[in-house]
Amino acid sequence: MKYVSEFRDPALAQSLATAIAREVDPARSYAFMEFCGGHTHAIFRYGVQDLVPSNVRFVHGPGCPVCVLPMRRLDDALELAERHGVILATYGDMMRVPGSGRRSMLTARGAGADIRMVYSPLDALALARDNPGRQVVFMGIGFETTTPATGMAILTARAQSLTNFSVFCNHVLTPPAMEHVLAAPGIALDGFLGPSHVSTVIGAGAYRPLVAQYGRPMVIAGFEPLDVLQSVLMLVRQVNEGRREVENQYSRVVTEAGNTRAKEVIEEVFALRETFEWRGLGSVPRSARAIRPELADFDAEARFAISEKQSREVKSCECPAILRGVKQPKDCKLFGKACTPETPMGACMVSSEGSCAAYYTYRRAETMAEMEAAE
Amino acid sequence: MCLAIPAQVVELLPDGMATVSAGGITRSVSVALVDDVALGDYVLLHVGYALHKISAEEAEATLKMMAEAGLIEEELGAGQ
């Protein structure tokens, strides 16, 4: 139990681990998908896998927005910055993600493109106000947690008549991605750890139809390691008792309905795309947001002519299968060799929420040893 | 991008904005998505927008954990 001392309440961590070990049925296995990359990170950082019995397995889900963005969309963003001469404002997570030909926002910036790292869409609005002679495009990316912020920025731009601000919208939805994973063949899941912050926006109620249809337990989990441990215990109990419910471990923050005002902003600004391409999942119907036609002035895709292009993923990169939960980083022959956080071949190695980055940072030696043993 | 930081409201500004403080860093953020934010409240902060009010105990415990992990400055974009 080498990690327990790092928990905020080591005694509680220990007693949760003991309870899980006591209640797990040794005759069966438990595969739980943590959807959110933030949970993936916490599980690795605190060694949660080592605190649970070996027949309880975490399957890492596609809830890392940078990882699931298809290369084509990144190439489009690079084109906006390079060909259309805009100021491209983006979250830091995007800077090192490799696009076609291993080019990234960082290399494009080095070659003269005006790409700025921002903490918030508010900073992108400020860039537009401070540079009235330039077009500013904000790279909107993320699940339901970051969508309201992008929506608010668009409403603010409209209220302030900012004619040089637009958004390249790549926002995606959690429940359709979960459904896609559940409906896919070849993956056996016994339950989901539901995301913390996405759920503060969409509410616990958003998952009920999914849980009813697919009959898998769901526990919405806080993002601290103690939350994750407690949620695993709740999932184990659901499985053992044959219950298939949405439970809310993070009830101190997440409500049934979520944040009504944030949901209203999303509805006011965004429509659903009929379909959207995800890295790893392919085309997922009604899984992404687009800016409503009446707000087309603030939609970079309506404002700039973005060329058709063929984006090519790195052939041997296993990111797609890893994002679906059907492969692990150790199954990728690039891991730790050609692909490291310093020289990433795929997005899963770039983002701190990506599975490969988590394995590399916290379990590199074990993973490399497993790879050698398999050769 | 996906982390949320608990921050305390230290000043209410016009246009749904507020000054908040977290881990010794102050920032101007939007509180337009949360109802009835008052001075001294703790909010969960996401990319510059408060999404939820939380209790002081919850906020302090989380901030302590994040400070130990060195996450606050990284997330608040300090020093940019």
Tab-separated table of C-alpha atoms in Angstrom:
chain	number	residue	atom	x	y	z
A	1	MET	CA	0.000	0.000	0.000
A	2	LYS	CA	2.750	2.419	-0.915
A	3	TYR	CA	0.463	5.221	-2.038
A	4	VAL	CA	-2.041	5.370	0.799
A	5	SER	CA	0.128	7.829	2.732
A	6	GLU	CA	-0.409	10.384	-0.046
A	7	PHE	CA	-4.169	10.425	0.347
A	8	ARG	CA	-5.797	13.300	2.152
A	9	ASP	CA	-7.176	10.871	4.692
A	10	PRO	CA	-4.945	7.777	4.619
A	11	ALA	CA	-7.088	5.984	7.205
A	12	LEU	CA	-10.194	6.439	5.074
A	13	ALA	CA	-8.349	5.322	1.936
A	14	GLN	CA	-7.215	2.217	3.780
A	15	SER	CA	-10.672	1.392	5.064
A	16	LEU	CA	-12.207	1.874	1.597
A	17	ALA	CA	-9.555	-0.402	0.085
A	18	THR	CA	-10.247	-2.986	2.787
A	19	ALA	CA	-13.994	-2.793	2.153
A	20	ILE	CA	-13.502	-3.253	-1.610
A	21	ALA	CA	-11.250	-6.261	-1.029
A	22	ARG	CA	-13.806	-7.749	1.356
A	23	GLU	CA	-16.791	-7.266	-0.917
A	24	VAL	CA	-15.283	-8.257	-4.253
A	25	ASP	CA	-16.393	-11.701	-5.395
A	26	PRO	CA	-13.159	-13.589	-6.138
A	27	ALA	CA	-15.021	-15.825	-8.584
A	28	ARG	CA	-15.683	-13.023	-11.052
A	29	SER	CA	-13.972	-10.040	-12.634
A	30	TYR	CA	-15.011	-6.413	-12.635
A	31	ALA	CA	-14.198	-4.118	-15.541
A	32	PHE	CA	-15.066	-0.494	-14.870
A	33	MET	CA	-14.555	2.236	-17.435
A	34	GLU	CA	-13.513	5.600	-16.085
A	35	PHE	CA	-14.796	7.800	-18.876
A	36	CYS	CA	-12.980	10.957	-17.886
A	37	GLY	CA	-9.289	11.599	-18.469
A	38	GLY	CA	-9.172	13.429	-15.137
A	39	HIS	CA	-10.128	10.173	-13.421
A	40	THR	CA	-7.519	8.287	-15.444
A	41	HIS	CA	-4.917	10.703	-14.176
A	42	ALA	CA	-6.061	10.383	-10.537
A	43	ILE	CA	-6.121	6.570	-10.740
A	44	PHE	CA	-2.497	6.532	-11.880
A	45	ARG	CA	-1.196	9.370	-9.778
A	46	TYR	CA	-2.466	7.740	-6.590
A	47	GLY	CA	-1.938	4.134	-7.613
A	48	VAL	CA	-5.632	3.299	-7.170
A	49	GLN	CA	-5.181	0.171	-9.304
A	50	ASP	CA	-2.789	-1.177	-6.664
A	51	LEU	CA	-5.309	-0.517	-3.898
A	52	VAL	CA	-7.998	-2.749	-5.390
A	53	PRO	CA	-7.926	-6.528	-5.908
A	54	SER	CA	-6.485	-7.755	-9.198
A	55	ASN	CA	-9.883	-8.856	-10.504
A	56	VAL	CA	-11.057	-5.218	-10.455
A	57	ARG	CA	-9.792	-3.614	-13.650
A	58	PHE	CA	-9.975	-0.045	-14.904
A	59	VAL	CA	-10.695	0.399	-18.591
A	60	HIS	CA	-9.650	3.851	-19.706
A	61	GLY	CA	-12.319	5.665	-21.659
A	62	PRO	CA	-12.397	8.289	-24.399
A	63	GLY	CA	-13.013	11.229	-22.072
A	64	CYS	CA	-9.910	13.194	-23.026
A	65	PRO	CA	-11.021	15.933	-25.420
A	66	VAL	CA	-7.604	16.516	-26.920
A	67	CYS	CA	-7.168	12.773	-27.523
A	68	VAL	CA	-10.481	12.267	-29.345
A	69	LEU	CA	-10.161	15.275	-31.641
A	70	PRO	CA	-9.542	13.860	-35.115
A	71	MET	CA	-6.376	15.021	-36.818
A	72	ARG	CA	-8.389	16.628	-39.597
A	73	ARG	CA	-9.839	19.192	-37.180
A	74	LEU	CA	-6.379	20.069	-35.852
A	75	ASP	CA	-5.121	20.443	-39.433
A	76	ASP	CA	-8.077	22.759	-40.099
A	77	ALA	CA	-7.133	24.884	-37.079
A	78	LEU	CA	-3.535	25.073	-38.311
A	79	GLU	CA	-4.827	26.185	-41.709
A	80	LEU	CA	-6.836	28.978	-40.066
A	81	ALA	CA	-3.697	30.259	-38.379
A	82	GLU	CA	-1.358	29.820	-41.335
A	83	ARG	CA	-3.456	30.594	-44.421
A	84	HIS	CA	-6.095	32.953	-43.116
A	85	GLY	CA	-3.733	34.959	-40.943
A	86	VAL	CA	-5.953	34.947	-37.872
A	87	ILE	CA	-4.878	35.084	-34.249
A	88	LEU	CA	-5.668	31.551	-33.110
A	89	ALA	CA	-6.389	31.373	-29.387
A	90	THR	CA	-6.204	27.911	-27.857
A	91	TYR	CA	-5.951	26.066	-24.558
A	92	GLY	CA	-2.431	24.960	-23.694
A	93	ASP	CA	-3.390	21.271	-23.937
A	94	MET	CA	-3.651	21.617	-27.723
A	95	MET	CA	-0.219	23.106	-28.347
A	96	ARG	CA	1.826	19.919	-28.702
A	97	VAL	CA	-0.724	17.591	-30.294
A	98	PRO	CA	0.682	16.265	-33.556
A	99	GLY	CA	-1.273	16.954	-36.736
A	100	SER	CA	-0.517	15.623	-40.192
A	101	GLY	CA	3.199	15.328	-40.874
A	102	ARG	CA	3.921	15.643	-37.124
A	103	ARG	CA	3.187	19.375	-37.283
A	104	SER	CA	1.685	20.983	-34.206
A	105	MET	CA	0.488	24.394	-33.087
A	106	LEU	CA	3.850	24.807	-31.408
A	107	THR	CA	5.803	24.168	-34.615
A	108	ALA	CA	3.376	26.347	-36.587
A	109	ARG	CA	3.903	29.140	-34.094
A	110	GLY	CA	7.661	28.715	-34.450
A	111	ALA	CA	7.201	29.122	-38.215
A	112	GLY	CA	5.418	32.441	-37.767
A	113	ALA	CA	1.723	31.628	-37.236
A	114	ASP	CA	0.076	33.817	-34.597
A	115	ILE	CA	-1.104	31.231	-32.083
A	116	ARG	CA	-1.771	32.284	-28.493
A	117	MET	CA	-2.272	30.080	-25.485
A	118	VAL	CA	-5.222	31.174	-23.363
A	119	TYR	CA	-6.594	29.982	-20.045
A	120	SER	CA	-10.164	30.972	-20.812
A	121	PRO	CA	-12.407	32.087	-23.677
A	122	LEU	CA	-12.471	35.391	-21.758
A	123	ASP	CA	-8.811	35.828	-22.728
A	124	ALA	CA	-9.708	35.222	-26.385
A	125	LEU	CA	-12.397	37.920	-26.150
A	126	ALA	CA	-9.797	40.289	-24.708
A	127	LEU	CA	-7.469	39.502	-27.635
A	128	ALA	CA	-10.258	40.475	-30.044
A	129	ARG	CA	-10.894	43.734	-28.186
A	130	ASP	CA	-7.167	44.551	-28.078
A	131	ASN	CA	-6.577	43.717	-31.765
A	132	PRO	CA	-9.474	45.376	-33.626
A	133	GLY	CA	-7.656	45.059	-36.939
A	134	ARG	CA	-7.229	41.281	-36.671
A	135	GLN	CA	-9.597	38.319	-36.758
A	136	VAL	CA	-9.382	36.244	-33.576
A	137	VAL	CA	-10.470	32.602	-33.687
A	138	PHE	CA	-10.935	30.686	-30.447
A	139	MET	CA	-10.415	26.916	-30.655
A	140	GLY	CA	-13.460	25.671	-28.739
A	141	ILE	CA	-12.788	22.166	-27.482
A	142	GLY	CA	-13.979	19.954	-24.672
A	143	PHE	CA	-16.964	18.118	-23.270
A	144	GLU	CA	-19.985	19.696	-21.561
A	145	THR	CA	-17.785	21.347	-18.925
A	146	THR	CA	-16.123	23.775	-21.303
A	147	THR	CA	-19.059	24.179	-23.709
A	148	PRO	CA	-20.985	26.729	-21.575
A	149	ALA	CA	-17.871	28.920	-21.313
A	150	THR	CA	-17.494	28.966	-25.102
A	151	GLY	CA	-21.217	29.689	-25.440
A	152	MET	CA	-21.014	32.581	-22.984
A	153	ALA	CA	-18.056	34.019	-24.902
A	154	ILE	CA	-20.101	34.007	-28.119
A	155	LEU	CA	-23.047	35.694	-26.382
A	156	THR	CA	-20.666	38.285	-24.911
A	157	ALA	CA	-19.110	38.919	-28.335
A	158	ARG	CA	-22.581	39.477	-29.761
A	159	ALA	CA	-23.589	41.810	-26.916
A	160	GLN	CA	-20.391	43.829	-27.372
A	161	SER	CA	-20.664	43.798	-31.200
A	162	LEU	CA	-17.207	42.238	-31.543
A	163	THR	CA	-17.043	41.588	-35.265
A	164	ASN	CA	-13.537	40.119	-35.203
A	165	PHE	CA	-14.219	37.176	-32.856
A	166	SER	CA	-15.279	33.692	-33.917
A	167	VAL	CA	-15.063	30.124	-32.611
A	168	PHE	CA	-13.800	26.982	-34.304
A	169	CYS	CA	-16.220	24.671	-32.536
A	170	ASN	CA	-15.200	21.120	-31.610
A	171	HIS	CA	-17.299	20.626	-28.501
A	172	VAL	CA	-18.525	17.101	-27.895
A	173	LEU	CA	-21.052	15.308	-25.675
A	174	THR	CA	-20.470	12.644	-23.066
A	175	PRO	CA	-23.606	10.437	-23.167
A	176	PRO	CA	-23.442	9.670	-26.929
A	177	ALA	CA	-19.778	8.681	-26.590
A	178	MET	CA	-20.648	6.372	-23.678
A	179	GLU	CA	-23.427	4.862	-25.733
A	180	HIS	CA	-21.048	4.323	-28.641
A	181	VAL	CA	-18.632	2.460	-26.358
A	182	LEU	CA	-21.442	0.324	-24.933
A	183	ALA	CA	-22.861	-0.519	-28.341
A	184	ALA	CA	-19.471	-1.493	-29.792
A	185	PRO	CA	-18.648	-5.191	-30.000
A	186	GLY	CA	-15.615	-6.624	-28.238
A	187	ILE	CA	-15.694	-4.755	-24.981
A	188	ALA	CA	-17.095	-6.167	-21.767
A	189	LEU	CA	-17.831	-3.477	-19.220
A	190	ASP	CA	-19.439	-3.961	-15.811
A	191	GLY	CA	-19.968	-0.286	-15.100
A	192	PHE	CA	-18.914	3.308	-15.530
A	193	LEU	CA	-17.266	5.835	-13.304
A	194	GLY	CA	-19.173	8.914	-14.431
A	195	PRO	CA	-17.277	12.179	-14.911
A	196	SER	CA	-17.230	14.786	-12.129
A	197	HIS	CA	-17.380	18.133	-13.826
A	198	VAL	CA	-19.321	17.198	-16.927
A	199	SER	CA	-22.012	16.018	-14.522
A	200	THR	CA	-22.108	19.337	-12.659
A	201	VAL	CA	-23.393	20.766	-15.949
A	202	ILE	CA	-25.609	18.012	-17.403
A	203	GLY	CA	-26.766	16.528	-14.072
A	204	ALA	CA	-27.096	12.929	-12.913
A	205	GLY	CA	-30.385	12.617	-14.789
A	206	ALA	CA	-28.610	12.804	-18.142
A	207	TYR	CA	-27.324	9.237	-17.764
A	208	ARG	CA	-30.576	7.530	-16.763
A	209	PRO	CA	-31.767	6.649	-20.291
A	210	LEU	CA	-28.358	5.147	-21.096
A	211	VAL	CA	-28.249	3.061	-17.915
A	212	ALA	CA	-31.817	1.886	-18.473
A	213	GLN	CA	-31.111	0.894	-22.075
A	214	TYR	CA	-27.753	-0.843	-21.609
A	215	GLY	CA	-28.152	-2.113	-18.062
A	216	ARG	CA	-24.737	-1.079	-16.769
A	217	PRO	CA	-24.222	0.544	-13.378
A	218	MET	CA	-23.017	4.139	-13.299
A	219	VAL	CA	-21.518	5.980	-10.351
A	220	ILE	CA	-20.798	9.678	-10.826
A	221	ALA	CA	-17.494	10.131	-9.039
A	222	GLY	CA	-15.696	13.133	-7.606
A	223	PHE	CA	-12.224	13.742	-8.957
A	224	GLU	CA	-10.190	13.112	-5.837
A	225	PRO	CA	-8.667	9.675	-5.260
A	226	LEU	CA	-10.839	9.105	-2.193
A	227	ASP	CA	-13.892	9.815	-4.341
A	228	VAL	CA	-12.677	7.308	-6.918
A	229	LEU	CA	-12.138	4.604	-4.270
A	230	GLN	CA	-15.564	5.168	-2.756
A	231	SER	CA	-17.158	5.086	-6.210
A	232	VAL	CA	-15.439	1.783	-7.008
A	233	LEU	CA	-16.922	0.346	-3.811
A	234	MET	CA	-20.366	1.576	-4.888
A	235	LEU	CA	-19.926	-0.004	-8.334
A	236	VAL	CA	-18.818	-3.313	-6.810
A	237	ARG	CA	-21.929	-3.319	-4.617
A	238	GLN	CA	-24.200	-2.567	-7.579
A	239	VAL	CA	-22.665	-5.429	-9.556
A	240	ASN	CA	-22.864	-7.831	-6.608
A	241	GLU	CA	-26.494	-6.978	-5.917
A	242	GLY	CA	-27.500	-7.029	-9.582
A	243	ARG	CA	-28.542	-3.367	-9.480
A	244	ARG	CA	-28.165	-1.173	-12.558
A	245	GLU	CA	-28.598	2.374	-11.399
A	246	VAL	CA	-27.196	5.852	-11.681
A	247	GLU	CA	-25.678	6.632	-8.304
A	248	ASN	CA	-24.155	9.949	-7.418
A	249	GLN	CA	-21.110	9.720	-5.187
A	250	TYR	CA	-20.315	13.381	-5.933
A	251	SER	CA	-23.639	14.660	-4.597
A	252	ARG	CA	-21.909	17.479	-2.739
A	253	VAL	CA	-21.521	19.147	-6.134
A	254	VAL	CA	-23.592	17.258	-8.734
A	255	THR	CA	-27.383	17.586	-8.749
A	256	GLU	CA	-30.045	15.639	-10.630
A	257	ALA	CA	-30.700	18.450	-13.103
A	258	GLY	CA	-27.208	19.939	-13.332
A	259	ASN	CA	-26.599	23.617	-13.940
A	260	THR	CA	-29.803	24.865	-15.564
A	261	ARG	CA	-28.347	28.160	-16.637
A	262	ALA	CA	-25.318	26.562	-18.256
A	263	LYS	CA	-27.616	24.156	-20.118
A	264	GLU	CA	-29.726	27.096	-21.335
A	265	VAL	CA	-26.617	28.825	-22.694
A	266	ILE	CA	-25.605	25.638	-24.531
A	267	GLU	CA	-29.078	25.370	-26.090
A	268	GLU	CA	-29.146	29.029	-27.056
A	269	VAL	CA	-25.786	28.999	-28.824
A	270	PHE	CA	-25.286	25.480	-30.148
A	271	ALA	CA	-27.131	22.949	-32.284
A	272	LEU	CA	-26.299	19.238	-32.499
A	273	ARG	CA	-24.245	18.081	-35.465
A	274	GLU	CA	-25.857	15.135	-37.248
A	275	THR	CA	-22.580	13.282	-36.859
A	276	PHE	CA	-19.003	13.997	-35.816
A	277	GLU	CA	-15.742	12.169	-36.301
A	278	TRP	CA	-13.945	11.045	-33.108
A	279	ARG	CA	-10.445	9.664	-33.035
A	280	GLY	CA	-10.845	6.051	-31.991
A	281	LEU	CA	-14.628	5.935	-32.149
A	282	GLY	CA	-15.166	6.960	-35.765
A	283	SER	CA	-18.389	8.756	-36.700
A	284	VAL	CA	-20.683	9.132	-33.707
A	285	PRO	CA	-24.210	10.415	-34.416
A	286	ARG	CA	-25.433	13.525	-32.628
A	287	SER	CA	-22.323	13.613	-30.465
A	288	ALA	CA	-20.996	17.111	-31.100
A	289	ARG	CA	-22.042	20.738	-31.100
A	290	ALA	CA	-22.076	23.277	-33.888
A	291	ILE	CA	-22.804	26.981	-33.616
A	292	ARG	CA	-26.409	27.767	-34.542
A	293	PRO	CA	-26.924	29.296	-38.018
A	294	GLU	CA	-28.324	32.527	-36.553
A	295	LEU	CA	-24.933	33.024	-34.857
A	296	ALA	CA	-22.939	32.217	-38.017
A	297	ASP	CA	-21.039	35.514	-37.680
A	298	PHE	CA	-19.258	33.921	-34.731
A	299	ASP	CA	-18.649	30.562	-36.417
A	300	ALA	CA	-15.141	30.274	-37.875
A	301	GLU	CA	-16.313	27.449	-40.142
A	302	ALA	CA	-18.905	29.758	-41.705
A	303	ARG	CA	-16.600	32.741	-41.834
A	304	PHE	CA	-13.469	31.208	-43.367
A	305	ALA	CA	-13.186	28.869	-46.336
A	306	ILE	CA	-11.455	25.811	-44.906
A	307	SER	CA	-10.074	23.525	-47.591
A	308	GLU	CA	-10.843	19.828	-47.977
A	309	LYS	CA	-7.860	17.791	-46.918
A	310	GLN	CA	-6.759	14.251	-46.293
A	311	SER	CA	-5.333	13.950	-42.804
A	312	ARG	CA	-3.202	10.942	-42.145
A	313	GLU	CA	-2.844	9.424	-38.707
A	314	VAL	CA	0.490	7.833	-37.832
A	315	LYS	CA	-0.044	4.260	-39.036
A	316	SER	CA	1.341	2.267	-36.143
A	317	CYS	CA	-0.083	4.540	-33.421
A	318	GLU	CA	-2.617	2.595	-31.350
A	319	CYS	CA	-4.368	5.681	-29.938
A	320	PRO	CA	-7.681	4.793	-31.624
A	321	ALA	CA	-7.970	1.297	-30.093
A	322	ILE	CA	-6.698	2.575	-26.738
A	323	LEU	CA	-9.415	5.259	-26.736
A	324	ARG	CA	-12.060	2.597	-27.327
A	325	GLY	CA	-10.749	0.674	-24.315
A	326	VAL	CA	-9.939	-2.419	-26.399
A	327	LYS	CA	-6.145	-2.010	-26.248
A	328	GLN	CA	-3.687	-0.733	-23.678
A	329	PRO	CA	-0.594	1.421	-24.155
A	330	LYS	CA	1.604	-1.662	-23.776
A	331	ASP	CA	-0.009	-3.017	-26.962
A	332	CYS	CA	1.495	-0.133	-28.966
A	333	LYS	CA	4.983	-0.786	-30.243
A	334	LEU	CA	5.717	2.942	-30.339
A	335	PHE	CA	5.134	3.374	-26.594
A	336	GLY	CA	8.174	4.699	-24.760
A	337	LYS	CA	10.359	4.257	-27.842
A	338	ALA	CA	9.341	6.390	-30.815
A	339	CYS	CA	6.498	7.905	-28.804
A	340	THR	CA	7.230	9.745	-25.549
A	341	PRO	CA	5.832	12.941	-24.029
A	342	GLU	CA	8.828	14.777	-25.531
A	343	THR	CA	8.262	13.276	-29.010
A	344	PRO	CA	4.569	12.348	-29.067
A	345	MET	CA	3.266	10.426	-32.087
A	346	GLY	CA	-0.336	10.446	-30.868
A	347	ALA	CA	-2.530	12.673	-28.740
A	348	CYS	CA	-2.855	10.082	-25.962
A	349	MET	CA	0.809	10.738	-25.140
A	350	VAL	CA	0.440	14.536	-25.180
A	351	SER	CA	-2.397	15.313	-22.829
A	352	SER	CA	-1.827	14.637	-19.140
A	353	GLU	CA	-5.284	13.065	-19.292
A	354	GLY	CA	-4.309	10.621	-22.019
A	355	SER	CA	-3.828	6.962	-21.141
A	356	CYS	CA	-0.381	6.711	-22.712
A	357	ALA	CA	0.863	9.781	-20.851
A	358	ALA	CA	-0.471	8.346	-17.577
A	359	TYR	CA	1.242	4.982	-18.142
A	360	TYR	CA	4.442	6.739	-19.212
A	361	THR	CA	4.545	9.036	-16.191
A	362	TYR	CA	3.520	6.574	-13.503
A	363	ARG	CA	4.090	3.035	-14.825
A	364	ARG	CA	6.713	3.330	-17.472
A	365	ALA	CA	9.098	0.684	-16.150
A	366	GLU	CA	6.350	-1.924	-15.648
A	367	THR	CA	4.830	-1.188	-19.048
A	368	MET	CA	8.154	-1.439	-20.881
A	369	ALA	CA	8.901	-4.703	-19.059
A	370	GLU	CA	5.520	-6.127	-20.093
A	371	MET	CA	6.220	-5.120	-23.690
A	372	GLU	CA	9.593	-6.872	-23.674
A	373	ALA	CA	8.097	-9.978	-22.145
A	374	ALA	CA	5.484	-10.054	-24.912
A	375	GLU	CA	8.027	-9.797	-27.728
B	1	MET	CA	-8.737	22.296	-19.296
B	2	CYS	CA	-10.898	19.701	-17.550
B	3	LEU	CA	-9.807	20.455	-14.034
B	4	ALA	CA	-11.923	22.665	-11.878
B	5	ILE	CA	-10.429	24.875	-9.240
B	6	PRO	CA	-12.234	25.995	-6.112
B	7	ALA	CA	-11.799	29.745	-5.705
B	8	GLN	CA	-13.145	32.344	-3.296
B	9	VAL	CA	-15.032	35.390	-4.510
B	10	VAL	CA	-13.211	38.458	-3.157
B	11	GLU	CA	-14.892	41.174	-5.251
B	12	LEU	CA	-18.056	41.383	-7.325
B	13	LEU	CA	-17.655	43.277	-10.605
B	14	PRO	CA	-20.176	44.501	-13.176
B	15	ASP	CA	-21.343	42.384	-16.150
B	16	GLY	CA	-21.463	39.098	-14.232
B	17	MET	CA	-17.753	39.188	-13.481
B	18	ALA	CA	-15.927	38.761	-10.165
B	19	THR	CA	-12.427	38.722	-8.773
B	20	VAL	CA	-11.605	35.356	-7.202
B	21	SER	CA	-8.644	34.086	-5.256
B	22	ALA	CA	-7.192	30.568	-5.241
B	23	GLY	CA	-3.900	29.481	-3.764
B	24	GLY	CA	-2.740	33.083	-3.505
B	25	ILE	CA	-3.508	33.847	-7.159
B	26	THR	CA	-6.269	36.306	-8.041
B	27	ARG	CA	-8.094	36.384	-11.348
B	28	SER	CA	-11.030	38.080	-12.945
B	29	VAL	CA	-13.641	35.437	-13.859
B	30	SER	CA	-17.257	35.181	-14.951
B	31	VAL	CA	-19.906	34.217	-12.405
B	32	ALA	CA	-22.748	34.640	-14.897
B	33	LEU	CA	-23.540	30.905	-14.942
B	34	VAL	CA	-24.165	30.649	-11.185
B	35	ASP	CA	-27.145	32.119	-9.329
B	36	ASP	CA	-26.762	34.488	-6.358
B	37	VAL	CA	-23.014	34.550	-5.916
B	38	ALA	CA	-22.056	36.542	-2.828
B	39	LEU	CA	-18.793	37.902	-1.509
B	40	GLY	CA	-16.865	35.155	0.305
B	41	ASP	CA	-18.568	32.283	-1.579
B	42	TYR	CA	-16.467	29.457	-2.956
B	43	VAL	CA	-17.064	28.482	-6.567
B	44	LEU	CA	-15.746	25.738	-8.831
B	45	LEU	CA	-13.901	27.443	-11.622
B	46	HIS	CA	-13.598	26.079	-15.133
B	47	VAL	CA	-11.684	27.874	-17.890
B	48	GLY	CA	-12.519	31.239	-16.351
B	49	TYR	CA	-16.198	30.571	-15.605
B	50	ALA	CA	-17.695	29.580	-12.258
B	51	LEU	CA	-19.955	26.565	-12.753
B	52	HIS	CA	-21.056	25.764	-9.235
B	53	LYS	CA	-21.003	26.972	-5.658
B	54	ILE	CA	-19.310	24.676	-3.145
B	55	SER	CA	-18.880	24.616	0.614
B	56	ALA	CA	-15.853	26.200	2.271
B	57	GLU	CA	-14.758	22.810	3.683
B	58	GLU	CA	-14.879	21.184	0.255
B	59	ALA	CA	-12.967	24.068	-1.276
B	60	GLU	CA	-10.238	24.122	1.343
B	61	ALA	CA	-9.688	20.380	1.236
B	62	THR	CA	-9.472	20.372	-2.557
B	63	LEU	CA	-7.196	23.407	-2.678
B	64	LYS	CA	-4.838	21.758	-0.215
B	65	MET	CA	-4.646	18.656	-2.378
B	66	MET	CA	-4.118	20.685	-5.541
B	67	ALA	CA	-1.445	22.846	-3.944
B	68	GLU	CA	0.443	19.696	-2.959
B	69	ALA	CA	0.154	18.415	-6.499
B	70	GLY	CA	1.228	21.785	-7.933
B	71	LEU	CA	-1.933	22.009	-10.005
B	72	ILE	CA	-3.252	25.461	-9.154
B	73	GLU	CA	-0.759	27.622	-11.033
B	74	GLU	CA	-0.821	25.257	-13.970
B	75	GLU	CA	-4.607	25.479	-14.184
B	76	LEU	CA	-4.990	29.191	-13.534
B	77	GLY	CA	-2.470	29.942	-16.234
B	78	ALA	CA	-0.287	31.958	-13.898
B	79	GLY	CA	2.763	33.560	-15.383
B	80	GLN	CA	1.481	33.639	-18.955
